[in-house]
PDB file of C-alpha atoms in Angstrom:
ATOM      1  CA  MET A 738     -47.196-101.623 136.165  1.00 91.00           C
ATOM      2  CA  PHE A 739     -44.408-100.053 134.132  1.00 96.00           C
ATOM      3  CA  THR A 740     -42.020 -97.792 136.076  1.00 98.00           C
ATOM      4  CA  SER A 741     -40.136 -94.931 134.459  1.00 98.00           C
ATOM      5  CA  VAL A 742     -37.487 -92.863 136.159  1.00 97.00           C
ATOM      6  CA  LEU A 743     -37.774 -89.376 134.732  1.00 97.00           C
ATOM      7  CA  MET A 744     -34.677 -87.186 135.030  1.00 94.00           C
ATOM      8  CA  ILE A 745     -35.384 -83.475 134.513  1.00 94.00           C
ATOM      9  CA  GLU A 746     -33.788 -80.080 135.120  1.00 87.00           C
ATOM     10  CA  LYS A 747     -36.875 -77.845 135.355  1.00 89.00           C
ATOM     11  CA  ALA A 748     -40.636 -78.032 135.814  1.00 93.00           C
ATOM     12  CA  LEU A 749     -42.508 -80.095 133.244  1.00 95.00           C
ATOM     13  CA  THR A 750     -44.772 -78.196 130.893  1.00 95.00           C
ATOM     14  CA  SER A 751     -48.163 -79.569 129.881  1.00 94.00           C
ATOM     15  CA  ALA A 752     -46.600 -80.571 126.540  1.00 94.00           C
ATOM     16  CA  ASP A 753     -43.808 -82.425 128.372  1.00 96.00           C
ATOM     17  CA  VAL A 754     -46.336 -84.260 130.541  1.00 96.00           C
ATOM     18  CA  GLU A 755     -48.363 -85.309 127.516  1.00 95.00           C
ATOM     19  CA  PHE A 756     -45.167 -86.369 125.745  1.00 93.00           C
ATOM     20  CA  VAL A 757     -43.913 -88.685 128.507  1.00 96.00           C
ATOM     21  CA  THR A 758     -47.302 -90.023 129.588  1.00 96.00           C
ATOM     22  CA  THR A 759     -48.286 -91.163 126.101  1.00 95.00           C
ATOM     23  CA  LEU A 760     -45.063 -93.031 125.282  1.00 94.00           C
ATOM     24  CA  HIS A 761     -46.507 -96.379 126.370  1.00 93.00           C
ATOM     25  CA  GLY A 762     -50.025 -96.061 125.056  1.00 91.00           C
ATOM     26  CA  ASP A 763     -52.634 -97.374 127.489  1.00 89.00           C
ATOM     27  CA  GLU A 764     -50.148 -99.163 129.740  1.00 92.00           C
ATOM     28  CA  GLU A 765     -50.235 -98.033 133.357  1.00 94.00           C
ATOM     29  CA  VAL A 766     -47.036 -96.114 134.129  1.00 97.00           C
ATOM     30  CA  ALA A 767     -45.669 -94.840 137.423  1.00 98.00           C
ATOM     31  CA  PHE A 768     -43.055 -92.099 137.398  1.00 98.00           C
ATOM     32  CA  ARG A 769     -40.152 -91.602 139.764  1.00 98.00           C
ATOM     33  CA  VAL A 770     -38.782 -88.125 139.134  1.00 98.00           C
ATOM     34  CA  LEU A 771     -35.291 -86.795 139.752  1.00 97.00           C
ATOM     35  CA  LEU A 772     -34.732 -83.085 139.320  1.00 94.00           C
ATOM     36  CA  GLN A 773     -31.418 -81.275 139.355  1.00 86.00           C
ATOM     37  CA  PRO A 774     -31.897 -77.522 139.343  1.00 77.00           C
ATOM     38  CA  ARG A 775     -30.164 -75.807 136.440  1.00 64.00           C
ATOM     39  CA  GLY A 776     -27.964 -73.670 138.700  1.00 56.00           C
ATOM     40  CA  GLU A 777     -26.461 -76.828 140.178  1.00 46.00           C
ATOM     41  CA  GLN A 778     -25.357 -78.323 136.881  1.00 48.00           C
ATOM     42  CA  ALA A 779     -22.467 -77.729 134.522  1.00 52.00           C
ATOM     43  CA  ASP A 780     -20.651 -74.492 134.896  1.00 60.00           C
ATOM     44  CA  ARG A 781     -21.889 -71.270 133.412  1.00 57.00           C
ATOM     45  CA  LEU A 782     -19.489 -71.389 130.478  1.00 54.00           C
ATOM     46  CA  LEU A 783     -20.989 -74.637 129.110  1.00 58.00           C
ATOM     47  CA  ARG A 784     -24.511 -73.287 129.567  1.00 59.00           C
ATOM     48  CA  ALA A 785     -23.547 -70.060 127.794  1.00 57.00           C
ATOM     49  CA  ILE A 786     -22.024 -72.015 124.885  1.00 59.00           C
ATOM     50  CA  ASP A 787     -25.265 -73.978 124.578  1.00 60.00           C
ATOM     51  CA  ASP A 788     -27.207 -70.694 124.515  1.00 60.00           C
ATOM     52  CA  VAL A 789     -24.937 -69.340 121.762  1.00 59.00           C
ATOM     53  CA  ALA A 790     -25.297 -72.584 119.764  1.00 61.00           C
ATOM     54  CA  LEU A 791     -29.075 -72.163 119.958  1.00 61.00           C
ATOM     55  CA  GLY A 792     -28.805 -68.542 118.829  1.00 64.00           C
ATOM     56  CA  GLU A 793     -29.992 -67.321 122.225  1.00 63.00           C
ATOM     57  CA  LEU A 794     -27.370 -64.612 122.748  1.00 55.00           C
ATOM     58  CA  ASP A 795     -29.442 -62.749 125.339  1.00 63.00           C
ATOM     59  CA  ASP A 796     -29.692 -65.939 127.402  1.00 58.00           C
ATOM     60  CA  ALA A 797     -25.938 -66.462 127.186  1.00 49.00           C
ATOM     61  CA  VAL A 798     -25.369 -63.024 128.677  1.00 50.00           C
ATOM     62  CA  ARG A 799     -27.868 -63.753 131.493  1.00 57.00           C
ATOM     63  CA  GLU A 800     -26.298 -67.056 132.589  1.00 53.00           C
ATOM     64  CA  ALA A 801     -24.732 -65.248 135.540  1.00 52.00           C
ATOM     65  CA  GLU A 802     -28.269 -64.583 136.794  1.00 53.00           C
ATOM     66  CA  THR A 803     -29.130 -68.300 136.995  1.00 57.00           C
ATOM     67  CA  PRO A 804     -29.922 -69.159 140.628  1.00 55.00           C
ATOM     68  CA  GLU A 805     -27.316 -71.201 142.428  1.00 59.00           C
ATOM     69  CA  GLY A 806     -26.946 -72.692 145.879  1.00 59.00           C
ATOM     70  CA  GLU A 807     -29.954 -72.406 148.202  1.00 62.00           C
ATOM     71  CA  GLU A 808     -31.881 -70.259 145.724  1.00 59.00           C
ATOM     72  CA  ALA A 809     -31.501 -72.982 143.057  1.00 60.00           C
ATOM     73  CA  ARG A 810     -32.637 -75.593 145.571  1.00 74.00           C
ATOM     74  CA  THR A 811     -35.777 -73.622 146.455  1.00 84.00           C
ATOM     75  CA  THR A 812     -36.581 -73.125 142.766  1.00 84.00           C
ATOM     76  CA  GLY A 813     -35.927 -76.827 142.173  1.00 88.00           C
ATOM     77  CA  GLU A 814     -38.272 -77.892 144.969  1.00 94.00           C
ATOM     78  CA  ARG A 815     -41.078 -75.814 143.457  1.00 94.00           C
ATOM     79  CA  ALA A 816     -40.354 -77.204 139.978  1.00 93.00           C
ATOM     80  CA  LEU A 817     -40.383 -80.762 141.304  1.00 97.00           C
ATOM     81  CA  GLU A 818     -43.711 -80.278 143.079  1.00 97.00           C
ATOM     82  CA  VAL A 819     -45.299 -78.714 139.967  1.00 97.00           C
ATOM     83  CA  SER A 820     -44.041 -81.639 137.871  1.00 97.00           C
ATOM     84  CA  LEU A 821     -45.302 -84.289 140.287  1.00 98.00           C
ATOM     85  CA  GLN A 822     -48.722 -82.640 140.492  1.00 98.00           C
ATOM     86  CA  ALA A 823     -48.941 -82.472 136.693  1.00 98.00           C
ATOM     87  CA  LEU A 824     -48.085 -86.169 136.308  1.00 98.00           C
ATOM     88  CA  ARG A 825     -50.649 -87.113 138.976  1.00 98.00           C
ATOM     89  CA  ALA A 826     -53.282 -84.918 137.339  1.00 97.00           C
ATOM     90  CA  ALA A 827     -52.651 -86.864 134.132  1.00 96.00           C
ATOM     91  CA  GLY A 828     -53.611 -90.034 136.017  1.00 96.00           C
ATOM     92  CA  HIS A 829     -50.179 -91.445 136.845  1.00 97.00           C
ATOM     93  CA  GLY A 830     -48.460 -92.290 140.074  1.00 97.00           C
ATOM     94  CA  ALA A 831     -45.548 -89.955 140.672  1.00 98.00           C
ATOM     95  CA  ASP A 832     -43.026 -89.242 143.381  1.00 98.00           C
ATOM     96  CA  GLY A 833     -39.564 -87.827 143.313  1.00 97.00           C
ATOM     97  CA  ARG A 834     -36.751 -85.886 144.860  1.00 96.00           C
ATOM     98  CA  LEU A 835     -34.068 -83.346 144.118  1.00 95.00           C
ATOM     99  CA  ILE A 836     -30.614 -84.521 143.198  1.00 91.00           C
ATOM    100  CA  GLU A 837     -28.294 -83.590 146.024  1.00 80.00           C
ATOM    101  CA  ASN A 838     -24.862 -84.434 144.632  1.00 80.00           C
ATOM    102  CA  HIS A 839     -23.911 -86.740 141.792  1.00 86.00           C
ATOM    103  CA  PRO A 840     -26.728 -87.047 139.211  1.00 88.00           C
ATOM    104  CA  LEU A 841     -25.765 -90.442 137.825  1.00 89.00           C
ATOM    105  CA  ASP A 842     -25.301 -91.989 141.260  1.00 92.00           C
ATOM    106  CA  ALA A 843     -28.736 -90.669 142.259  1.00 93.00           C
ATOM    107  CA  LEU A 844     -30.170 -92.039 139.016  1.00 94.00           C
ATOM    108  CA  ARG A 845     -28.673 -95.489 139.512  1.00 95.00           C
ATOM    109  CA  THR A 846     -29.936 -95.577 143.111  1.00 95.00           C
ATOM    110  CA  MET A 847     -33.464 -94.580 142.102  1.00 96.00           C
ATOM    111  CA  VAL A 848     -33.546 -97.140 139.271  1.00 97.00           C
ATOM    112  CA  GLN A 849     -32.569 -99.858 141.751  1.00 96.00           C
ATOM    113  CA  GLU A 850     -34.968 -98.681 144.481  1.00 96.00           C
ATOM    114  CA  ALA A 851     -37.906 -98.482 142.079  1.00 96.00           C
ATOM    115  CA  GLY A 852     -37.114-101.590 140.070  1.00 97.00           C
ATOM    116  CA  ALA A 853     -37.476 -99.258 137.082  1.00 97.00           C
ATOM    117  CA  ASP A 854     -38.092-100.505 133.569  1.00 97.00           C
ATOM    118  CA  GLU A 855     -36.569 -97.478 131.843  1.00 97.00           C
ATOM    119  CA  VAL A 856     -35.022 -94.070 132.290  1.00 96.00           C
ATOM    120  CA  ILE A 857     -36.263 -91.001 130.445  1.00 96.00           C
ATOM    121  CA  VAL A 858     -33.892 -88.041 130.384  1.00 91.00           C
ATOM    122  CA  LEU A 859     -35.913 -84.938 129.490  1.00 90.00           C
ATOM    123  CA  THR A 860     -33.779 -81.792 129.185  1.00 84.00           C
ATOM    124  CA  ASP A 861     -33.000 -78.858 126.996  1.00 76.00           C
ATOM    125  CA  PRO A 862     -30.297 -79.530 124.399  1.00 68.00           C
ATOM    126  CA  HIS A 863     -26.792 -79.402 125.854  1.00 62.00           C
ATOM    127  CA  TYR A 864     -24.698 -79.401 122.710  1.00 57.00           C
ATOM    128  CA  VAL A 865     -21.233 -79.344 124.253  1.00 56.00           C
ATOM    129  CA  GLU A 866     -21.923 -82.283 126.561  1.00 58.00           C
ATOM    130  CA  GLU A 867     -23.791 -84.178 123.842  1.00 58.00           C
ATOM    131  CA  PHE A 868     -20.984 -83.735 121.348  1.00 56.00           C
ATOM    132  CA  PHE A 869     -18.532 -85.292 123.792  1.00 53.00           C
ATOM    133  CA  HIS A 870     -21.103 -87.847 125.038  1.00 50.00           C
ATOM    134  CA  ARG A 871     -20.925 -86.352 128.538  1.00 56.00           C
ATOM    135  CA  ASP A 872     -24.644 -85.586 128.780  1.00 69.00           C
ATOM    136  CA  TRP A 873     -26.802 -87.434 131.308  1.00 69.00           C
ATOM    137  CA  ALA A 874     -28.361 -89.847 128.820  1.00 74.00           C
ATOM    138  CA  SER A 875     -25.086 -90.890 127.198  1.00 76.00           C
ATOM    139  CA  ARG A 876     -23.406 -91.477 130.543  1.00 77.00           C
ATOM    140  CA  ALA A 877     -26.456 -93.165 132.101  1.00 86.00           C
ATOM    141  CA  ARG A 878     -26.552 -95.838 129.401  1.00 86.00           C
ATOM    142  CA  HIS A 879     -23.403 -97.309 130.942  1.00 82.00           C
ATOM    143  CA  LYS A 880     -24.574 -97.111 134.564  1.00 85.00           C
ATOM    144  CA  VAL A 881     -28.211 -97.977 135.084  1.00 92.00           C
ATOM    145  CA  GLY A 882     -28.829-101.353 133.456  1.00 91.00           C
ATOM    146  CA  VAL A 883     -32.163-100.388 131.846  1.00 95.00           C
ATOM    147  CA  PRO A 884     -32.989 -98.671 128.546  1.00 94.00           C
ATOM    148  CA  VAL A 885     -32.358 -94.897 128.535  1.00 92.00           C
ATOM    149  CA  LEU A 886     -34.474 -92.637 126.340  1.00 90.00           C
ATOM    150  CA  LYS A 887     -33.307 -89.102 125.679  1.00 89.00           C
ATOM    151  CA  LEU A 888     -35.968 -86.497 124.921  1.00 86.00           C
ATOM    152  CA  PHE A 889     -35.862 -82.738 124.545  1.00 83.00           C
ATOM    153  CA  SER A 890     -38.129 -80.539 126.617  1.00 84.00           C
ATOM    154  CA  HIS A 891     -40.856 -78.561 124.918  1.00 70.00           C
ATOM    155  CA  SER A 892     -39.872 -75.301 126.599  1.00 66.00           C
ATOM    156  CA  LYS A 893     -36.833 -73.221 127.349  1.00 56.00           C
ATOM    157  CA  ALA A 894     -35.152 -73.332 130.754  1.00 46.00           C
TER     158      ALA A 894
END
């Protein structure tokens, strides 16, 4: 069985599930999912710059409304459960957890625990971090010891 660690920041859509579950054709794939709620990530300024770069000016103004702290955790738990159920409904084994502190440390730990074959980072575009190679996928390539695939989500955060 092929094992993929899937690092996400919000609930998977049906398009996202189809995208990641068809990457390996008919091969049986199990997913280990890590989710870091959006409100627990980079500061608001970076998120607002990404919104502006995407032409989403209304979203940039609403960044202050993004849940943080316990509210972000509760939202993240729901998003994780929805994602795990969707992967299971598509016929794949799936388990996961929220990222408590340092995303790349959590990723490295999960890769080791699962004996993962790859990492898939599925997020919205984060132009500032990507430009400076500070996004999850760029940084993970130097930490996890398995191939890292970066994909963009099929929906907005």
